[in-house]
Amino acid sequence: MTAADGSNAVPARRLPGTGSGPRALAALCLLPVFALPLAGCAAGPQQLPAEIACTTQFRPDAGSSAGEEAAQLVLPRFDGMAATRQQLSTGTYRLSGSYIGEAPDGRAVSLAISNAEGKTLASMLYQLEDGSSLASRFGGGHGFTGLHYIRDGEAELQLYCTAGE
């Protein structure tokens, strides 16, 4: 078939079951029914919680539960440029951390772990898009950070953080 401009025109073909008949009309009528559940899946960002709780387990000897201590560092949400760092001492470890909810540089949870002499053993920064970043749940209930092990000599500290309510 040749078109008026001299090019080869390919006739349009309809697939079976398409067109302007009753089936097409029924499909158009059902479109809003199927689109409604999909719109619910595209929910906006989750709200940030009021606090972050970091749970620790200190063991003087990594291979034994003798003398172990459990403690929790609670980081209240701070909106602004610089949050006051919260402190916790457990066994031979010193923890400090902050939780910034809304600031020009973004949202973040910052942790630092040092030994009794003040030597930094580990530091972690979790940058957050919104509250959904805090919803990750690793196996064992280890929050959005997963379970960390920090060793200093024979001593061991286990640490994980979860979003508060």
mmCIF file of N, CA and C in Angstrom, residues 9-117:
data_model
loop_
_atom_site.group_PDB
_atom_site.id
_atom_site.type_symbol
_atom_site.label_atom_id
_atom_site.label_comp_id
_atom_site.label_asym_id
_atom_site.label_seq_id
_atom_site.Cartn_x
_atom_site.Cartn_y
_atom_site.Cartn_z
ATOM 1 N N ALA A 9 2.728 2.832 3.567
ATOM 2 C CA ALA A 9 1.886 2.908 4.756
ATOM 3 C C ALA A 9 1.561 1.498 5.218
ATOM 4 N N VAL A 10 1.665 1.283 6.511
ATOM 5 C CA VAL A 10 1.329 -0.012 7.079
ATOM 6 C C VAL A 10 -0.028 0.147 7.748
ATOM 7 N N PRO A 11 -0.992 -0.675 7.364
ATOM 8 C CA PRO A 11 -2.312 -0.520 7.977
ATOM 9 C C PRO A 11 -2.266 -0.898 9.458
ATOM 10 N N ALA A 12 -3.001 -0.161 10.266
ATOM 11 C CA ALA A 12 -3.087 -0.454 11.695
ATOM 12 C C ALA A 12 -3.877 -1.722 11.892
ATOM 13 N N ARG A 13 -3.404 -2.571 12.815
ATOM 14 C CA ARG A 13 -4.142 -3.803 13.110
ATOM 15 C C ARG A 13 -4.513 -3.795 14.582
ATOM 16 N N ARG A 14 -5.661 -4.236 14.828
ATOM 17 C CA ARG A 14 -6.116 -4.344 16.212
ATOM 18 C C ARG A 14 -5.873 -5.757 16.703
ATOM 19 N N LEU A 15 -5.472 -5.828 17.974
ATOM 20 C CA LEU A 15 -5.321 -7.133 18.594
ATOM 21 C C LEU A 15 -6.694 -7.646 18.952
ATOM 22 N N PRO A 16 -6.874 -8.946 18.950
ATOM 23 C CA PRO A 16 -8.178 -9.498 19.321
ATOM 24 C C PRO A 16 -8.574 -9.019 20.719
ATOM 25 N N GLY A 17 -9.809 -8.657 20.887
ATOM 26 C CA GLY A 17 -10.308 -8.219 22.180
ATOM 27 C C GLY A 17 -10.074 -6.749 22.465
ATOM 28 N N THR A 18 -9.526 -5.991 21.516
ATOM 29 C CA THR A 18 -9.334 -4.568 21.728
ATOM 30 C C THR A 18 -10.219 -3.807 20.768
ATOM 31 N N GLY A 19 -10.373 -2.563 21.008
ATOM 32 C CA GLY A 19 -11.171 -1.756 20.107
ATOM 33 C C GLY A 19 -12.166 -0.927 20.869
ATOM 34 N N SER A 20 -13.286 -0.676 20.236
ATOM 35 C CA SER A 20 -14.265 0.213 20.851
ATOM 36 C C SER A 20 -15.534 -0.524 21.239
ATOM 37 N N GLY A 21 -15.476 -1.824 21.290
ATOM 38 C CA GLY A 21 -16.656 -2.608 21.613
ATOM 39 C C GLY A 21 -16.936 -2.648 23.106
ATOM 40 N N PRO A 22 -17.835 -3.530 23.509
ATOM 41 C CA PRO A 22 -18.238 -3.636 24.906
ATOM 42 C C PRO A 22 -17.074 -4.009 25.836
ATOM 43 N N ARG A 23 -16.132 -4.840 25.350
ATOM 44 C CA ARG A 23 -14.989 -5.216 26.191
ATOM 45 C C ARG A 23 -14.123 -4.002 26.520
ATOM 46 N N ALA A 24 -13.882 -3.157 25.538
ATOM 47 C CA ALA A 24 -13.062 -1.969 25.764
ATOM 48 C C ALA A 24 -13.744 -1.049 26.774
ATOM 49 N N LEU A 25 -15.042 -0.887 26.643
ATOM 50 C CA LEU A 25 -15.788 -0.045 27.567
ATOM 51 C C LEU A 25 -15.727 -0.615 28.987
ATOM 52 N N ALA A 26 -15.855 -1.921 29.129
ATOM 53 C CA ALA A 26 -15.782 -2.557 30.444
ATOM 54 C C ALA A 26 -14.393 -2.368 31.049
ATOM 55 N N ALA A 27 -13.350 -2.487 30.236
ATOM 56 C CA ALA A 27 -11.978 -2.305 30.732
ATOM 57 C C ALA A 27 -11.770 -0.882 31.230
ATOM 58 N N LEU A 28 -12.294 0.094 30.508
ATOM 59 C CA LEU A 28 -12.171 1.487 30.935
ATOM 60 C C LEU A 28 -12.917 1.732 32.241
ATOM 61 N N CYS A 29 -14.041 1.074 32.421
ATOM 62 C CA CYS A 29 -14.809 1.252 33.647
ATOM 63 C C CYS A 29 -14.096 0.634 34.847
ATOM 64 N N LEU A 30 -13.330 -0.455 34.639
ATOM 65 C CA LEU A 30 -12.630 -1.122 35.733
ATOM 66 C C LEU A 30 -11.296 -0.466 36.060
ATOM 67 N N LEU A 31 -10.781 0.369 35.185
ATOM 68 C CA LEU A 31 -9.478 0.986 35.405
ATOM 69 C C LEU A 31 -9.374 1.700 36.751
ATOM 70 N N PRO A 32 -10.349 2.526 37.158
ATOM 71 C CA PRO A 32 -10.236 3.172 38.467
ATOM 72 C C PRO A 32 -10.228 2.184 39.627
ATOM 73 N N VAL A 33 -10.906 1.032 39.495
ATOM 74 C CA VAL A 33 -10.944 0.038 40.561
ATOM 75 C C VAL A 33 -9.550 -0.538 40.792
ATOM 76 N N PHE A 34 -8.799 -0.814 39.702
ATOM 77 C CA PHE A 34 -7.459 -1.367 39.836
ATOM 78 C C PHE A 34 -6.432 -0.298 40.192
ATOM 79 N N ALA A 35 -6.658 0.931 39.802
ATOM 80 C CA ALA A 35 -5.709 2.005 40.085
ATOM 81 C C ALA A 35 -5.765 2.443 41.544
ATOM 82 N N LEU A 36 -6.908 2.287 42.199
ATOM 83 C CA LEU A 36 -7.070 2.728 43.581
ATOM 84 C C LEU A 36 -6.099 2.032 44.538
ATOM 85 N N PRO A 37 -5.985 0.687 44.524
ATOM 86 C CA PRO A 37 -5.022 0.064 45.431
ATOM 87 C C PRO A 37 -3.581 0.473 45.133
ATOM 88 N N LEU A 38 -3.248 0.705 43.881
ATOM 89 C CA LEU A 38 -1.890 1.114 43.541
ATOM 90 C C LEU A 38 -1.579 2.488 44.085
ATOM 91 N N ALA A 39 -2.560 3.374 44.097
ATOM 92 C CA ALA A 39 -2.329 4.712 44.631
ATOM 93 C C ALA A 39 -2.024 4.650 46.118
ATOM 94 N N GLY A 40 -2.621 3.699 46.832
ATOM 95 C CA GLY A 40 -2.356 3.548 48.251
ATOM 96 C C GLY A 40 -0.937 3.071 48.533
ATOM 97 N N CYS A 41 -0.305 2.369 47.589
ATOM 98 C CA CYS A 41 1.057 1.877 47.775
ATOM 99 C C CYS A 41 2.077 2.995 47.674
ATOM 100 N N ALA A 42 1.734 4.077 47.045
ATOM 101 C CA ALA A 42 2.679 5.173 46.855
ATOM 102 C C ALA A 42 2.527 6.201 47.971
ATOM 103 N N ALA A 43 2.521 5.711 49.207
ATOM 104 C CA ALA A 43 2.359 6.610 50.347
ATOM 105 C C ALA A 43 3.574 7.507 50.483
ATOM 106 N N GLY A 44 3.374 8.633 51.109
ATOM 107 C CA GLY A 44 4.463 9.598 51.297
ATOM 108 C C GLY A 44 5.482 9.110 52.318
ATOM 109 N N PRO A 45 6.489 9.927 52.591
ATOM 110 C CA PRO A 45 7.537 9.552 53.528
ATOM 111 C C PRO A 45 6.984 9.321 54.932
ATOM 112 N N GLN A 46 7.590 8.373 55.624
ATOM 113 C CA GLN A 46 7.185 8.117 56.999
ATOM 114 C C GLN A 46 7.762 9.193 57.910
ATOM 115 N N GLN A 47 7.031 9.478 58.953
ATOM 116 C CA GLN A 47 7.471 10.466 59.927
ATOM 117 C C GLN A 47 8.664 9.940 60.707
ATOM 118 N N LEU A 48 9.536 10.838 61.093
ATOM 119 C CA LEU A 48 10.678 10.464 61.914
ATOM 120 C C LEU A 48 10.231 10.290 63.359
ATOM 121 N N PRO A 49 10.768 9.287 64.076
ATOM 122 C CA PRO A 49 10.375 9.081 65.463
ATOM 123 C C PRO A 49 10.986 10.140 66.382
ATOM 124 N N ALA A 50 10.485 10.211 67.592
ATOM 125 C CA ALA A 50 10.946 11.195 68.569
ATOM 126 C C ALA A 50 12.309 10.833 69.146
ATOM 127 N N GLU A 51 12.675 9.549 69.092
ATOM 128 C CA GLU A 51 13.968 9.136 69.643
ATOM 129 C C GLU A 51 14.465 7.863 68.991
ATOM 130 N N ILE A 52 15.761 7.631 69.163
ATOM 131 C CA ILE A 52 16.429 6.408 68.716
ATOM 132 C C ILE A 52 16.980 5.744 69.978
ATOM 133 N N ALA A 53 16.804 4.436 70.098
ATOM 134 C CA ALA A 53 17.324 3.693 71.249
ATOM 135 C C ALA A 53 18.415 2.739 70.772
ATOM 136 N N CYS A 54 19.610 2.870 71.345
ATOM 137 C CA CYS A 54 20.734 2.003 71.002
ATOM 138 C C CYS A 54 20.990 1.077 72.185
ATOM 139 N N THR A 55 20.838 -0.220 71.953
ATOM 140 C CA THR A 55 20.976 -1.229 72.987
ATOM 141 C C THR A 55 22.375 -1.819 72.928
ATOM 142 N N THR A 56 23.000 -1.961 74.093
ATOM 143 C CA THR A 56 24.361 -2.498 74.161
ATOM 144 C C THR A 56 24.405 -3.714 75.077
ATOM 145 N N GLN A 57 25.374 -4.552 74.813
ATOM 146 C CA GLN A 57 25.679 -5.698 75.670
ATOM 147 C C GLN A 57 27.194 -5.746 75.792
ATOM 148 N N PHE A 58 27.713 -5.486 76.995
ATOM 149 C CA PHE A 58 29.158 -5.497 77.251
ATOM 150 C C PHE A 58 29.558 -6.830 77.866
ATOM 151 N N ARG A 59 30.652 -7.396 77.373
ATOM 152 C CA ARG A 59 31.228 -8.617 77.943
ATOM 153 C C ARG A 59 32.709 -8.372 78.197
ATOM 154 N N PRO A 60 33.170 -8.495 79.451
ATOM 155 C CA PRO A 60 34.595 -8.303 79.739
ATOM 156 C C PRO A 60 35.474 -9.301 78.985
ATOM 157 N N ASP A 61 34.938 -10.514 78.789
ATOM 158 C CA ASP A 61 35.639 -11.550 78.031
ATOM 159 C C ASP A 61 34.699 -11.986 76.911
ATOM 160 N N ALA A 62 35.099 -11.745 75.673
ATOM 161 C CA ALA A 62 34.222 -11.990 74.523
ATOM 162 C C ALA A 62 33.694 -13.423 74.467
ATOM 163 N N GLY A 63 34.402 -14.370 75.029
ATOM 164 C CA GLY A 63 33.970 -15.763 74.958
ATOM 165 C C GLY A 63 33.107 -16.212 76.120
ATOM 166 N N SER A 64 32.745 -15.307 77.027
ATOM 167 C CA SER A 64 32.015 -15.694 78.226
ATOM 168 C C SER A 64 30.911 -14.683 78.537
ATOM 169 N N SER A 65 29.863 -15.180 79.162
ATOM 170 C CA SER A 65 28.786 -14.267 79.582
ATOM 171 C C SER A 65 28.989 -13.785 81.019
ATOM 172 N N ALA A 66 30.060 -14.211 81.673
ATOM 173 C CA ALA A 66 30.334 -13.786 83.049
ATOM 174 C C ALA A 66 30.623 -12.279 83.072
ATOM 175 N N GLY A 67 29.936 -11.564 83.948
ATOM 176 C CA GLY A 67 30.162 -10.133 84.105
ATOM 177 C C GLY A 67 29.553 -9.257 83.019
ATOM 178 N N GLU A 68 28.680 -9.816 82.196
ATOM 179 C CA GLU A 68 28.100 -8.990 81.122
ATOM 180 C C GLU A 68 27.133 -7.960 81.676
ATOM 181 N N GLU A 69 27.040 -6.846 80.968
ATOM 182 C CA GLU A 69 26.160 -5.731 81.336
ATOM 183 C C GLU A 69 25.342 -5.322 80.118
ATOM 184 N N ALA A 70 24.065 -5.083 80.327
ATOM 185 C CA ALA A 70 23.208 -4.543 79.274
ATOM 186 C C ALA A 70 22.901 -3.092 79.616
ATOM 187 N N ALA A 71 22.918 -2.229 78.621
ATOM 188 C CA ALA A 71 22.595 -0.814 78.827
ATOM 189 C C ALA A 71 21.984 -0.262 77.548
ATOM 190 N N GLN A 72 21.360 0.890 77.668
ATOM 191 C CA GLN A 72 20.735 1.510 76.508
ATOM 192 C C GLN A 72 21.057 3.001 76.461
ATOM 193 N N LEU A 73 21.444 3.447 75.281
ATOM 194 C CA LEU A 73 21.693 4.866 75.025
ATOM 195 C C LEU A 73 20.498 5.394 74.236
ATOM 196 N N VAL A 74 19.790 6.366 74.790
ATOM 197 C CA VAL A 74 18.617 6.942 74.124
ATOM 198 C C VAL A 74 19.014 8.285 73.526
ATOM 199 N N LEU A 75 18.743 8.427 72.225
ATOM 200 C CA LEU A 75 19.080 9.649 71.499
ATOM 201 C C LEU A 75 17.790 10.384 71.145
ATOM 202 N N PRO A 76 17.470 11.467 71.849
ATOM 203 C CA PRO A 76 16.267 12.231 71.489
ATOM 204 C C PRO A 76 16.483 12.960 70.156
ATOM 205 N N ARG A 77 15.403 13.109 69.410
ATOM 206 C CA ARG A 77 15.469 13.820 68.129
ATOM 207 C C ARG A 77 15.708 15.302 68.383
ATOM 208 N N PHE A 78 16.634 15.851 67.616
ATOM 209 C CA PHE A 78 16.930 17.273 67.673
ATOM 210 C C PHE A 78 16.778 17.823 66.262
ATOM 211 N N ASP A 79 16.042 18.901 66.108
ATOM 212 C CA ASP A 79 15.889 19.556 64.810
ATOM 213 C C ASP A 79 16.705 20.832 64.825
ATOM 214 N N GLY A 80 17.744 20.870 64.039
ATOM 215 C CA GLY A 80 18.619 22.027 63.995
ATOM 216 C C GLY A 80 20.012 21.628 63.551
ATOM 217 N N MET A 81 20.920 22.566 63.645
ATOM 218 C CA MET A 81 22.270 22.359 63.118
ATOM 219 C C MET A 81 23.114 21.374 63.928
ATOM 220 N N ALA A 82 23.091 21.452 65.244
ATOM 221 C CA ALA A 82 23.978 20.607 66.041
ATOM 222 C C ALA A 82 23.252 20.110 67.277
ATOM 223 N N ALA A 83 23.148 18.805 67.396
ATOM 224 C CA ALA A 83 22.494 18.205 68.551
ATOM 225 C C ALA A 83 23.524 17.959 69.647
ATOM 226 N N THR A 84 23.078 18.041 70.884
ATOM 227 C CA THR A 84 23.924 17.687 72.016
ATOM 228 C C THR A 84 24.117 16.179 71.993
ATOM 229 N N ARG A 85 25.363 15.751 72.087
ATOM 230 C CA ARG A 85 25.648 14.324 72.065
ATOM 231 C C ARG A 85 25.304 13.709 73.417
ATOM 232 N N GLN A 86 24.601 12.602 73.372
ATOM 233 C CA GLN A 86 24.267 11.842 74.578
ATOM 234 C C GLN A 86 25.432 10.902 74.878
ATOM 235 N N GLN A 87 25.659 10.602 76.153
ATOM 236 C CA GLN A 87 26.803 9.792 76.581
ATOM 237 C C GLN A 87 26.333 8.563 77.358
ATOM 238 N N LEU A 88 27.097 7.477 77.228
ATOM 239 C CA LEU A 88 26.855 6.260 77.998
ATOM 240 C C LEU A 88 28.188 5.576 78.234
ATOM 241 N N SER A 89 28.430 5.152 79.469
ATOM 242 C CA SER A 89 29.602 4.333 79.798
ATOM 243 C C SER A 89 29.104 2.962 80.202
ATOM 244 N N THR A 90 29.683 1.933 79.615
ATOM 245 C CA THR A 90 29.336 0.562 79.959
ATOM 246 C C THR A 90 30.608 -0.268 79.912
ATOM 247 N N GLY A 91 30.942 -0.888 81.029
ATOM 248 C CA GLY A 91 32.188 -1.637 81.101
ATOM 249 C C GLY A 91 33.361 -0.728 80.800
ATOM 250 N N THR A 92 34.183 -1.108 79.840
ATOM 251 C CA THR A 92 35.353 -0.300 79.461
ATOM 252 C C THR A 92 35.092 0.547 78.224
ATOM 253 N N TYR A 93 33.844 0.645 77.803
ATOM 254 C CA TYR A 93 33.482 1.382 76.588
ATOM 255 C C TYR A 93 32.764 2.679 76.926
ATOM 256 N N ARG A 94 32.971 3.675 76.079
ATOM 257 C CA ARG A 94 32.271 4.958 76.167
ATOM 258 C C ARG A 94 31.565 5.178 74.827
ATOM 259 N N LEU A 95 30.268 5.392 74.892
ATOM 260 C CA LEU A 95 29.470 5.649 73.689
ATOM 261 C C LEU A 95 28.985 7.078 73.717
ATOM 262 N N SER A 96 28.936 7.693 72.559
ATOM 263 C CA SER A 96 28.290 8.995 72.422
ATOM 264 C C SER A 96 27.527 8.979 71.102
ATOM 265 N N GLY A 97 26.429 9.717 71.083
ATOM 266 C CA GLY A 97 25.635 9.724 69.866
ATOM 267 C C GLY A 97 24.689 10.900 69.797
ATOM 268 N N SER A 98 24.203 11.156 68.588
ATOM 269 C CA SER A 98 23.214 12.207 68.375
ATOM 270 C C SER A 98 22.265 11.783 67.257
ATOM 271 N N TYR A 99 21.088 12.389 67.277
ATOM 272 C CA TYR A 99 20.049 12.113 66.289
ATOM 273 C C TYR A 99 19.493 13.452 65.829
ATOM 274 N N ILE A 100 19.793 13.813 64.597
ATOM 275 C CA ILE A 100 19.310 15.066 64.016
ATOM 276 C C ILE A 100 18.168 14.737 63.064
ATOM 277 N N GLY A 101 16.987 15.294 63.351
ATOM 278 C CA GLY A 101 15.800 15.009 62.555
ATOM 279 C C GLY A 101 15.660 15.921 61.351
ATOM 280 N N GLU A 102 15.704 17.202 61.554
ATOM 281 C CA GLU A 102 15.545 18.159 60.462
ATOM 282 C C GLU A 102 16.648 19.205 60.571
ATOM 283 N N ALA A 103 17.454 19.313 59.537
ATOM 284 C CA ALA A 103 18.533 20.297 59.499
ATOM 285 C C ALA A 103 18.909 20.543 58.045
ATOM 286 N N PRO A 104 19.537 21.674 57.748
ATOM 287 C CA PRO A 104 19.927 21.956 56.372
ATOM 288 C C PRO A 104 20.854 20.893 55.771
ATOM 289 N N ASP A 105 21.683 20.257 56.605
ATOM 290 C CA ASP A 105 22.589 19.220 56.104
ATOM 291 C C ASP A 105 21.947 17.853 56.024
ATOM 292 N N GLY A 106 20.696 17.714 56.416
ATOM 293 C CA GLY A 106 20.002 16.437 56.327
ATOM 294 C C GLY A 106 19.728 15.824 57.680
ATOM 295 N N ARG A 107 19.239 14.590 57.632
ATOM 296 C CA ARG A 107 18.861 13.845 58.829
ATOM 297 C C ARG A 107 19.909 12.765 59.070
ATOM 298 N N ALA A 108 20.289 12.549 60.339
ATOM 299 C CA ALA A 108 21.334 11.564 60.597
ATOM 300 C C ALA A 108 21.332 11.074 62.032
ATOM 301 N N VAL A 109 21.799 9.845 62.197
ATOM 302 C CA VAL A 109 22.115 9.279 63.493
ATOM 303 C C VAL A 109 23.623 9.054 63.474
ATOM 304 N N SER A 110 24.297 9.600 64.476
ATOM 305 C CA SER A 110 25.756 9.516 64.560
ATOM 306 C C SER A 110 26.141 8.835 65.870
ATOM 307 N N LEU A 111 27.041 7.849 65.798
ATOM 308 C CA LEU A 111 27.508 7.129 66.978
ATOM 309 C C LEU A 111 29.021 7.071 66.975
ATOM 310 N N ALA A 112 29.614 7.113 68.164
ATOM 311 C CA ALA A 112 31.060 6.935 68.321
ATOM 312 C C ALA A 112 31.293 6.073 69.550
ATOM 313 N N ILE A 113 32.210 5.111 69.435
ATOM 314 C CA ILE A 113 32.545 4.221 70.532
ATOM 315 C C ILE A 113 34.039 4.334 70.783
ATOM 316 N N SER A 114 34.397 4.569 72.048
ATOM 317 C CA SER A 114 35.811 4.656 72.407
ATOM 318 C C SER A 114 36.063 3.764 73.622
ATOM 319 N N ASN A 115 37.334 3.524 73.907
ATOM 320 C CA ASN A 115 37.667 2.745 75.097
ATOM 321 C C ASN A 115 37.879 3.691 76.281
ATOM 322 N N ALA A 116 38.227 3.134 77.426
ATOM 323 C CA ALA A 116 38.385 3.927 78.647
ATOM 324 C C ALA A 116 39.484 4.975 78.520
ATOM 325 N N GLU A 117 40.483 4.730 77.669
ATOM 326 C CA GLU A 117 41.577 5.689 77.467
ATOM 327 C C GLU A 117 41.206 6.784 76.465
#
